[in-house]
PDB file of C-alpha atoms in Angstrom:
ATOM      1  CA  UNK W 269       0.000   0.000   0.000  1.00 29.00           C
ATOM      2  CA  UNK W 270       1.083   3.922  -0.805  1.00 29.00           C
ATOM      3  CA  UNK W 271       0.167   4.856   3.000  1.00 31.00           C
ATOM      4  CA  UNK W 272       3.708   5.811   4.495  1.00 35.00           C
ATOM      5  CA  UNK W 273       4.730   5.781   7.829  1.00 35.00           C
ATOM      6  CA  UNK W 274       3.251   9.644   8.183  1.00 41.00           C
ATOM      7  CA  UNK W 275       0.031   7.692   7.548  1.00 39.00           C
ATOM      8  CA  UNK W 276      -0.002   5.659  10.233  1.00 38.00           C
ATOM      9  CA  UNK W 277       1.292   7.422  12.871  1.00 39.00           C
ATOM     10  CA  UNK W 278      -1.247  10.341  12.109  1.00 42.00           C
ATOM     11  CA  UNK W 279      -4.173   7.637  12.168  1.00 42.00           C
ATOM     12  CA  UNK W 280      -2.321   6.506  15.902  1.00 38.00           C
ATOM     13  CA  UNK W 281      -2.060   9.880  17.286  1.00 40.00           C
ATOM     14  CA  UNK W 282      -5.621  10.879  16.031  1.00 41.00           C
ATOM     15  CA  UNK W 283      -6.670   7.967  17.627  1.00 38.00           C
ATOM     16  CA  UNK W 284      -5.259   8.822  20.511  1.00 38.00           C
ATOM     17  CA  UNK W 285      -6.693  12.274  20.917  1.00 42.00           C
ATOM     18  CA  UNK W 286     -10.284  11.181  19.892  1.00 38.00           C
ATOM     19  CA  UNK W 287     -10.000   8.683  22.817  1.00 36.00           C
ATOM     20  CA  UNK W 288      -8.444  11.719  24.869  1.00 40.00           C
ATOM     21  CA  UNK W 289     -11.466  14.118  24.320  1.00 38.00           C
ATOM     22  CA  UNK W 290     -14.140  11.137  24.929  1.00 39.00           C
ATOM     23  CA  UNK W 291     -12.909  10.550  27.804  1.00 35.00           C
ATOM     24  CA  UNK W 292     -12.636  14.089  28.910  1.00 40.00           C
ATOM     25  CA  UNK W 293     -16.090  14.495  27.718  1.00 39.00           C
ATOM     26  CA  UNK W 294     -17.534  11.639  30.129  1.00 41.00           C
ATOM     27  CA  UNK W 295     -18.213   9.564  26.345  1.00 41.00           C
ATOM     28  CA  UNK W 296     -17.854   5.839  26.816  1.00 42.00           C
ATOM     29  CA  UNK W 297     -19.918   5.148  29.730  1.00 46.00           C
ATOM     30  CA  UNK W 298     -20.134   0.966  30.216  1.00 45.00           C
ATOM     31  CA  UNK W 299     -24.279   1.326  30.447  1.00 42.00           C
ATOM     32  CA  UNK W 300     -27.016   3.479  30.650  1.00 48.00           C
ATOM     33  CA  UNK W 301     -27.296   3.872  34.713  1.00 47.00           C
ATOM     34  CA  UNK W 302     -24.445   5.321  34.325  1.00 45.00           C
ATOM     35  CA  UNK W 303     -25.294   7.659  31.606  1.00 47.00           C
ATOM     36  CA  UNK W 304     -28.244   8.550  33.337  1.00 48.00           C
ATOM     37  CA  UNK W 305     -26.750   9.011  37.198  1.00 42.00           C
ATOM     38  CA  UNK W 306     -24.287  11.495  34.991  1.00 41.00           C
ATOM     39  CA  UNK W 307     -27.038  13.221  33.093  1.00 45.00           C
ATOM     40  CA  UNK W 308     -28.495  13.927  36.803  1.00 46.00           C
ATOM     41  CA  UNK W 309     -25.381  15.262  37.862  1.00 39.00           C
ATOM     42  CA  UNK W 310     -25.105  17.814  34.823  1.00 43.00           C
ATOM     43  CA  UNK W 311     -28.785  18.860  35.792  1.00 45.00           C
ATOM     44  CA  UNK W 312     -27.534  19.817  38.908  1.00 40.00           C
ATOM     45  CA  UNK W 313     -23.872  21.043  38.910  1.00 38.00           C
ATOM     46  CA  UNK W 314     -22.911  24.465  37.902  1.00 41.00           C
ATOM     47  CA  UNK W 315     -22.394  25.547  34.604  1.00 47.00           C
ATOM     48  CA  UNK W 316     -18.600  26.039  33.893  1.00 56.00           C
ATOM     49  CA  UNK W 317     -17.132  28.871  33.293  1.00 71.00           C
ATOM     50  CA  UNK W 318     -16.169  30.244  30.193  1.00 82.00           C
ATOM     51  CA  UNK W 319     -12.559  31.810  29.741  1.00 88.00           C
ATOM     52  CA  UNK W 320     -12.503  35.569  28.649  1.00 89.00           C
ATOM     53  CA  UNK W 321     -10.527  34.704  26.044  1.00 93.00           C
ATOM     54  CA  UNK W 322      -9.553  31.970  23.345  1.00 95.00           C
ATOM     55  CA  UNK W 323      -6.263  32.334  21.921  1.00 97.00           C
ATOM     56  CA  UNK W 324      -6.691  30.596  18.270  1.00 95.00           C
ATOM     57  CA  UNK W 325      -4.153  30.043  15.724  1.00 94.00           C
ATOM     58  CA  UNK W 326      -4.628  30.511  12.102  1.00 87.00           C
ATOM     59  CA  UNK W 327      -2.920  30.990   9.062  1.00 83.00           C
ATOM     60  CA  UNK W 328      -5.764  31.993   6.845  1.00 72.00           C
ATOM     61  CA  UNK W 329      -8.479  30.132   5.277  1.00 68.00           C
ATOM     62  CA  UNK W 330     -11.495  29.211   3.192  1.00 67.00           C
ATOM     63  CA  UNK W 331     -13.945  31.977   2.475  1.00 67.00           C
ATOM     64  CA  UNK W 332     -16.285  30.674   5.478  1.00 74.00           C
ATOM     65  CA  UNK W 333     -13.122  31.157   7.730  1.00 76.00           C
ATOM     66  CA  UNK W 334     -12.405  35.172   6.878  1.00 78.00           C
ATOM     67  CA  UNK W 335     -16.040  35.878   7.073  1.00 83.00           C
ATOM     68  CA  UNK W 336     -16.807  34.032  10.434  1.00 83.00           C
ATOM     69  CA  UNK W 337     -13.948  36.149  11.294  1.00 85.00           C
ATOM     70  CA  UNK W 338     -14.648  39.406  10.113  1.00 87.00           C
ATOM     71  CA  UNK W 339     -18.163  39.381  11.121  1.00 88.00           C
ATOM     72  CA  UNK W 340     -18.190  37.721  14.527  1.00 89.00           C
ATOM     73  CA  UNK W 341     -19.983  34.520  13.994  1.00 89.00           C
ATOM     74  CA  UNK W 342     -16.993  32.614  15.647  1.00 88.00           C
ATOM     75  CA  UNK W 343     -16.954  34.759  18.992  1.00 91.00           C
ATOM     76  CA  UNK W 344     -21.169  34.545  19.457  1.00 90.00           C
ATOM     77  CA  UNK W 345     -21.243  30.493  18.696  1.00 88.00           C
ATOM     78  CA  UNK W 346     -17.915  30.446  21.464  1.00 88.00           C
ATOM     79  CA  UNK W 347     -19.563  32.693  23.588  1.00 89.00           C
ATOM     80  CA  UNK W 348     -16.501  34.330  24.364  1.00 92.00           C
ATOM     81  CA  UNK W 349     -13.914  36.571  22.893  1.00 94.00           C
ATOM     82  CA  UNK W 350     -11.060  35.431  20.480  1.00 95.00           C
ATOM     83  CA  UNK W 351      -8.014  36.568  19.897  1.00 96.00           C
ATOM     84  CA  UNK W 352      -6.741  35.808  16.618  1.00 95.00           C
ATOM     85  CA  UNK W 353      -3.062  34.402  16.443  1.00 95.00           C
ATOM     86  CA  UNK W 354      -1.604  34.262  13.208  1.00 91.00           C
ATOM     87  CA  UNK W 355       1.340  32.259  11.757  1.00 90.00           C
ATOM     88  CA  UNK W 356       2.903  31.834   8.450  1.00 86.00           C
ATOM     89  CA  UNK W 357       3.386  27.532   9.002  1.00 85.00           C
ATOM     90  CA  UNK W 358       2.712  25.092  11.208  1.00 87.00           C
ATOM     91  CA  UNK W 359       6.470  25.254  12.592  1.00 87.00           C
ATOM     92  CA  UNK W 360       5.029  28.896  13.920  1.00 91.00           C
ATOM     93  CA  UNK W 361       2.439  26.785  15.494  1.00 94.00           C
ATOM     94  CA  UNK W 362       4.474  24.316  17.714  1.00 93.00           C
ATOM     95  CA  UNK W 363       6.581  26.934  18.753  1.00 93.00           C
ATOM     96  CA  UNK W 364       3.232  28.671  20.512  1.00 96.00           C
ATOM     97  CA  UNK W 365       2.061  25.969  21.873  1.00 96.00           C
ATOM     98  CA  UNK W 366       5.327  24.996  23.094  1.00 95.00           C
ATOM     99  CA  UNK W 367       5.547  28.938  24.831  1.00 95.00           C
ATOM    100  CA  UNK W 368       1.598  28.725  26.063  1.00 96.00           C
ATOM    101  CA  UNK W 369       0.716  31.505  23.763  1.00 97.00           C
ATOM    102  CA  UNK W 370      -2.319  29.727  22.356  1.00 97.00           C
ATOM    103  CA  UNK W 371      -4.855  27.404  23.045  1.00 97.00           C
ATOM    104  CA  UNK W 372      -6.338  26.233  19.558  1.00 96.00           C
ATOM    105  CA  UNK W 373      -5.181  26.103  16.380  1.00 95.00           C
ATOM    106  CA  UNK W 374      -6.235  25.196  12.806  1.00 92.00           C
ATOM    107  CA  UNK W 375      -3.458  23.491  10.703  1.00 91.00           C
ATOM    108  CA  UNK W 376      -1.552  20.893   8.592  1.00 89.00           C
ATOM    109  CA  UNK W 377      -1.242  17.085   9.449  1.00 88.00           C
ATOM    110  CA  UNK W 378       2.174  17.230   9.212  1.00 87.00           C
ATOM    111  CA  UNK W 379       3.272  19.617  12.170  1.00 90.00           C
ATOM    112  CA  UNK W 380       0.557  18.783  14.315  1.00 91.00           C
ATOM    113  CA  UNK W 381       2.168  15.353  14.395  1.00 89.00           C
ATOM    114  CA  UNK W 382       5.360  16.573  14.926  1.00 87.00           C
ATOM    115  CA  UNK W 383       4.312  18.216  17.754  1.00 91.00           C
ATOM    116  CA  UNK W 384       2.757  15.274  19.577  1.00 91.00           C
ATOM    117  CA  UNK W 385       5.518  13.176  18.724  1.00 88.00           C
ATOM    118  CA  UNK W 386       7.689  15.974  20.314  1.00 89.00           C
ATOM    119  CA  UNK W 387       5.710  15.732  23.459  1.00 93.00           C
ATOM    120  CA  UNK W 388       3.707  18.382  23.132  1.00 93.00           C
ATOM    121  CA  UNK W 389       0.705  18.261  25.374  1.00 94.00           C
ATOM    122  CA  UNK W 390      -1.726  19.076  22.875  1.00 95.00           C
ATOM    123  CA  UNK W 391      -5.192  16.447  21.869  1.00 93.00           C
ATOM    124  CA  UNK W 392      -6.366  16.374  17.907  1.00 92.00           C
ATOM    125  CA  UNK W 393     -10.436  17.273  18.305  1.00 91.00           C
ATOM    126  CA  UNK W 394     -11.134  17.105  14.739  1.00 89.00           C
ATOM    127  CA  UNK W 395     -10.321  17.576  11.447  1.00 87.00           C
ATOM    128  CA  UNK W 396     -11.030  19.935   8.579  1.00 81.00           C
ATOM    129  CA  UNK W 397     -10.479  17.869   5.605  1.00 77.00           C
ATOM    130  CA  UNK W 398      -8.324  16.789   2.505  1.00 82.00           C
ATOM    131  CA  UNK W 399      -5.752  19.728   1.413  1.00 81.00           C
ATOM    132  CA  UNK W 400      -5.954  19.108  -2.280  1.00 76.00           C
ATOM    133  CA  UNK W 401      -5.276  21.876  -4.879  1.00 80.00           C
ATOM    134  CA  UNK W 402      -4.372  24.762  -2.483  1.00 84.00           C
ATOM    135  CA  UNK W 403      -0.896  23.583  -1.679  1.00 93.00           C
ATOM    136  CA  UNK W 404       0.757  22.943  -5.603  1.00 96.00           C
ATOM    137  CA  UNK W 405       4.529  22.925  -6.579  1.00 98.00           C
ATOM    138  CA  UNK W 406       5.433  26.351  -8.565  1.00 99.00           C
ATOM    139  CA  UNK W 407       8.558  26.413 -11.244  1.00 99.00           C
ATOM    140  CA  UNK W 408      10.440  28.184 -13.851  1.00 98.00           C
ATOM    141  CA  UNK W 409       9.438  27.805 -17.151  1.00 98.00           C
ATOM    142  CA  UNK W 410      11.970  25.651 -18.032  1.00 97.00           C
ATOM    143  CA  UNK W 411      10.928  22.528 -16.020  1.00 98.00           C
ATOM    144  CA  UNK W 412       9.045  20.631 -17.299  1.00 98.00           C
ATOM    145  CA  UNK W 413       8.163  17.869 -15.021  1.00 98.00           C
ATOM    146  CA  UNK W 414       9.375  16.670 -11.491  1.00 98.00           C
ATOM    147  CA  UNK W 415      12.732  15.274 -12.845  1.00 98.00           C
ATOM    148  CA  UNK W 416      13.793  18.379 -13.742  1.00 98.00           C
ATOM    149  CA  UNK W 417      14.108  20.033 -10.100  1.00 98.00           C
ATOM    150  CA  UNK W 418      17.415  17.582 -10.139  1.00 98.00           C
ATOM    151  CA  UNK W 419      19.906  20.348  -9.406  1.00 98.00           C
ATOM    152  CA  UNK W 420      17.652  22.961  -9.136  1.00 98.00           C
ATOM    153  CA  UNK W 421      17.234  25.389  -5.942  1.00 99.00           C
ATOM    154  CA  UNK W 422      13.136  24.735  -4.213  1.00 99.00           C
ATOM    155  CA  UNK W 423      11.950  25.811  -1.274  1.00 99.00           C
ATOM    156  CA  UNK W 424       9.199  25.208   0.910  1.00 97.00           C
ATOM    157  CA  UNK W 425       8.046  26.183   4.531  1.00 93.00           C
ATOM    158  CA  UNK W 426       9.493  24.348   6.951  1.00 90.00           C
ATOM    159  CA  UNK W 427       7.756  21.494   9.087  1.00 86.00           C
ATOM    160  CA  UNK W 428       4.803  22.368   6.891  1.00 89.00           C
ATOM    161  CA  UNK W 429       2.393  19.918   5.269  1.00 91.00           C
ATOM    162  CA  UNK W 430       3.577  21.548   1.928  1.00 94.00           C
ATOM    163  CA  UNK W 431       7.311  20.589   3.070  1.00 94.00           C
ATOM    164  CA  UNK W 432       5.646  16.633   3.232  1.00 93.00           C
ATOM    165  CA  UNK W 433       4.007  16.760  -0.130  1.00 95.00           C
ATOM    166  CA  UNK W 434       7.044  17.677  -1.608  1.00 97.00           C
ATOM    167  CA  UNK W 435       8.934  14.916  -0.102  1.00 96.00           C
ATOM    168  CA  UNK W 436       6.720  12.789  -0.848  1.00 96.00           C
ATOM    169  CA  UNK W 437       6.014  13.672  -4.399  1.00 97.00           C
ATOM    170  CA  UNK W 438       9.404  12.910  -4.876  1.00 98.00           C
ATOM    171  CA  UNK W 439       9.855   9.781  -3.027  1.00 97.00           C
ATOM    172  CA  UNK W 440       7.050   8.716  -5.386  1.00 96.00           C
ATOM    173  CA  UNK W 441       8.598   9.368  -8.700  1.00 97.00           C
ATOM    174  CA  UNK W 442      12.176   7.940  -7.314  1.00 97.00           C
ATOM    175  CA  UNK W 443      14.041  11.263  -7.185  1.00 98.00           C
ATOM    176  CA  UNK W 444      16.950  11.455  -4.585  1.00 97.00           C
ATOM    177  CA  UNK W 445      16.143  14.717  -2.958  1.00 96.00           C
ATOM    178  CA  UNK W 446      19.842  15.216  -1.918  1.00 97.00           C
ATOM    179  CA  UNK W 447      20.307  15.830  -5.324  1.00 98.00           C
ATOM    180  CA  UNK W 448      18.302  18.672  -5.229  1.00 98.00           C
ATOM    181  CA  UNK W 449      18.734  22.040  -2.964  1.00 98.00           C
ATOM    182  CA  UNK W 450      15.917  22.169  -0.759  1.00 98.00           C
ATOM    183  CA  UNK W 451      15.419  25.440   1.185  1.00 98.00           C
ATOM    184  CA  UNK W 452      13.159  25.876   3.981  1.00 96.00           C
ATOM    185  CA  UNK W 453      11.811  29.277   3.755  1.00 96.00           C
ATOM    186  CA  UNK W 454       8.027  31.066   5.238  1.00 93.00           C
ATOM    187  CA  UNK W 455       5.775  31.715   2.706  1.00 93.00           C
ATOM    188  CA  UNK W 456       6.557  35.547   2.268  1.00 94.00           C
ATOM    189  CA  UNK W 457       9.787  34.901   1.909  1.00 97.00           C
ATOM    190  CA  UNK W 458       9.228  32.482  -0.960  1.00 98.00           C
ATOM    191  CA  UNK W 459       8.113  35.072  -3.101  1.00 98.00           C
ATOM    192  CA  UNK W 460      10.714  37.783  -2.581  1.00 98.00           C
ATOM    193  CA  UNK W 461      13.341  34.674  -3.148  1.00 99.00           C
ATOM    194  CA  UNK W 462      11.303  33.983  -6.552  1.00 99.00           C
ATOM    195  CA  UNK W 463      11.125  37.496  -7.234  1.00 98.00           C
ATOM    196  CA  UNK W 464      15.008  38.092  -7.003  1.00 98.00           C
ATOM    197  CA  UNK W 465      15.407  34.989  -9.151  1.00 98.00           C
ATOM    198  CA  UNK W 466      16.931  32.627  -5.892  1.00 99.00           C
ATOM    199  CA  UNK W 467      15.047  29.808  -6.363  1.00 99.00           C
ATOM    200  CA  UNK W 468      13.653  27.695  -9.435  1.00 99.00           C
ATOM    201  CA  UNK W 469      11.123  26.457  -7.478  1.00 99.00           C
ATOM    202  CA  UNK W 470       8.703  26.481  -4.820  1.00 99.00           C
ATOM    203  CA  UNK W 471       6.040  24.041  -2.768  1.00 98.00           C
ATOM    204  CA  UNK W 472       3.353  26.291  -0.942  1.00 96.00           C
ATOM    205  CA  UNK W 473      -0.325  27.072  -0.278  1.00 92.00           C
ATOM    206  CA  UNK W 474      -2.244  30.335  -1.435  1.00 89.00           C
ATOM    207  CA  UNK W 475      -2.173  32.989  -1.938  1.00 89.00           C
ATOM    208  CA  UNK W 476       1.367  32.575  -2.097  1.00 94.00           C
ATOM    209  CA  UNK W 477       1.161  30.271  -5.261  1.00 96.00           C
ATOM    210  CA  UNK W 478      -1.403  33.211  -7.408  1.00 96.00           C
ATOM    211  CA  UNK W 479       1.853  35.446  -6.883  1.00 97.00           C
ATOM    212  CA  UNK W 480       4.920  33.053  -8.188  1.00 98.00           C
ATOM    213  CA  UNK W 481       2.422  32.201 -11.206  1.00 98.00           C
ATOM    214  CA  UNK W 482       2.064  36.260 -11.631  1.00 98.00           C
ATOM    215  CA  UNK W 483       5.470  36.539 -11.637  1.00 98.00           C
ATOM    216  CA  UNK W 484       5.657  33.793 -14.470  1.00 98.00           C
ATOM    217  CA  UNK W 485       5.370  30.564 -12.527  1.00 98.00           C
ATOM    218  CA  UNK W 486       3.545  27.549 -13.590  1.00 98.00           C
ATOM    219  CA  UNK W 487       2.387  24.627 -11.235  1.00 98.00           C
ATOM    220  CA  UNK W 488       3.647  21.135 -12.250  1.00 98.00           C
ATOM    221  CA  UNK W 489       1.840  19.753  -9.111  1.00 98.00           C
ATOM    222  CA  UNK W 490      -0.104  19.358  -6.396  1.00 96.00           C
ATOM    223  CA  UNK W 491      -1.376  17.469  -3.351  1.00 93.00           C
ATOM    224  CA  UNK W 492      -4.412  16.751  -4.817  1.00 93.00           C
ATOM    225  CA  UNK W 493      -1.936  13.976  -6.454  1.00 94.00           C
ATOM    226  CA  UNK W 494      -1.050  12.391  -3.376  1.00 93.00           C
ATOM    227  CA  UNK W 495      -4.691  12.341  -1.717  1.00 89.00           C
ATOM    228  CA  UNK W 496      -5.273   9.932  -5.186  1.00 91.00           C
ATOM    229  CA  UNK W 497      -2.785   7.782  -4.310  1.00 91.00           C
ATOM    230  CA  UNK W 498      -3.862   7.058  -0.977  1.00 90.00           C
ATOM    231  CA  UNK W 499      -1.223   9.798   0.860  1.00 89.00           C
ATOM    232  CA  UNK W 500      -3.514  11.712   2.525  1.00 85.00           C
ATOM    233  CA  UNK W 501      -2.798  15.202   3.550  1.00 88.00           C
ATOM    234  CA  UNK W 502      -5.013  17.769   5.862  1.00 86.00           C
ATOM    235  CA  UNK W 503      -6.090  20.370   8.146  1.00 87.00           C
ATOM    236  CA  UNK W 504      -7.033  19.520  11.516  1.00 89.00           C
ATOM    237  CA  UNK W 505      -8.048  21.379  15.002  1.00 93.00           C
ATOM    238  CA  UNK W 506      -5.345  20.949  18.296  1.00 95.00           C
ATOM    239  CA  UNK W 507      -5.717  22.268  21.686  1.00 96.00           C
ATOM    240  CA  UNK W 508      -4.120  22.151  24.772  1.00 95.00           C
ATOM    241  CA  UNK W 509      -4.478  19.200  26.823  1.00 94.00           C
ATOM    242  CA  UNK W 510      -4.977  22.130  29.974  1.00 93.00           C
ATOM    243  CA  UNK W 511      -6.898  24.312  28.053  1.00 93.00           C
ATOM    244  CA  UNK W 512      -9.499  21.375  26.964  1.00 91.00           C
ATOM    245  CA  UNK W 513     -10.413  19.692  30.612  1.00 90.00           C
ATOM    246  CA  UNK W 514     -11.284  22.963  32.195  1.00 87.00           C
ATOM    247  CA  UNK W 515     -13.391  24.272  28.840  1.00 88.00           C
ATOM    248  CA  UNK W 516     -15.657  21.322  27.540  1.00 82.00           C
ATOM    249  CA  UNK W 517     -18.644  23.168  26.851  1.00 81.00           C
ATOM    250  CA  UNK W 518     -16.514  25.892  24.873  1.00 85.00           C
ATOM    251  CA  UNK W 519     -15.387  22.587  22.766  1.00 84.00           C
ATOM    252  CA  UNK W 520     -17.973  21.231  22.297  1.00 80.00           C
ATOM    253  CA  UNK W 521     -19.373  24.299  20.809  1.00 77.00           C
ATOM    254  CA  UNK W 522     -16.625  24.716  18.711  1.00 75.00           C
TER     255      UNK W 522
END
């Protein structure tokens, strides 16, 4: 089968943090005395608090994202205020989590697995779905096809699902990525490299991508590729282990 390692350790640690949250969430009870001694319980305790704030980390979005955003839908269905954290990849996103500067965060497979695998005490409470065509490999005019970045200079944001997709991409069509130049670079940076003619090449997400093929790029792939071949690549939610046993309801209603 085409599902790599990356595969199954994201299915593990998703696993893991579904089985977290159930249990955090009083799911799983063995029978229905118990489920309804609990119910009784709920009737009776107090409500929980909600925090004055939710720290959320984002790097942008689908149109239903910047709207929710702009317009407040995300704060009234919360209940609470949000402060918006922004990051150009998900390496930005470890790092906060790792300094307690956020609580949730929306982003790629890749570093969110990282993290866990780092340690990090973070739970995976859901996920987003597939990233297909927004994440697609930019290059020169003059390559033509994946064999060509052989000696050629591509970069890529570091730790990010884009970073994975390219490594995979190539792994697929048996290229030996030390013989090409890989550079880890954020997104903005990417484009002021392609505009000062540093790199050939470039694996990122939009809007990022609409400017390199402005600037007379042209996409010879994209993750949509590897989703086909059973590779799957995608957005998902994390929180903080802390943050998520003292706000349930606040979860929930996420």
């Amino acid at each position: 089968m085409l599902f790599g390692t990356h595969f199954h350790l994201k299915n593990a640690v998703l696993s893991v943090g579904v089985l977290s949250f159930a249990l955090l969430t009083g799911c799983g009870n063995n029978s229905q005395q118990n489920n309804e001694t609990k119910a009784e319980a709920s009737q009776t305790a107090p409500a929980a608090e909600l925090p004055k704030e939710v720290r959320f980390a984002w790097g942008g979005g689908p149109r239903v994202w910047v709207l929710g955003k702009a317009d407040g839908d995300f704060e009234k269905a919360l209940g609470t205020k949000i402060k918006w954290v922004e990051f150009a990849s998900g390496a930005d996103v470890i790092n906060y989590f790792a300094a307690n500067e956020i609580d949730i965060a929306r982003f790629g497979s890749s570093p969110a697995v990282a993290g866990i695998t780092r340690g990090l005490p973070i739970e995976i409470i859901g996920l987003e779905g597939l990233i297909s065509g927004a994440e697609r490999l930019i290059v020169r005019p003059d390559i033509k096809n994946l064999q060509d970045l052989v000696g050629k200079k591509v970069a890529f944001p570091a730790n990010s699902t884009a970073q994975y997709a390219l490594e995979q991409a190539l792994a697929l069509n048996k290229i030996d990525k030390s013989k090409i130049k890989l550079i880890p670079l954020k997104p903005a940076e990417i484009v002021s490299a392609w505009t000062r003619g540093d790199i050939d090449a470039a694996y990122v997400w939009g809007p990022f991508t609409q400017q390199l093929e402005k600037e007379g790029g042209k996409e010879i792939y994209r993750t949509t590729t590897l989703n086909e071949k059973g590779i799957l690549v995608y957005n998902n939610f994390a929180v903080r282990k802390e943050f998520a046993e003292n706000t349930l309801t606040l979860l929930l209603n996420f």
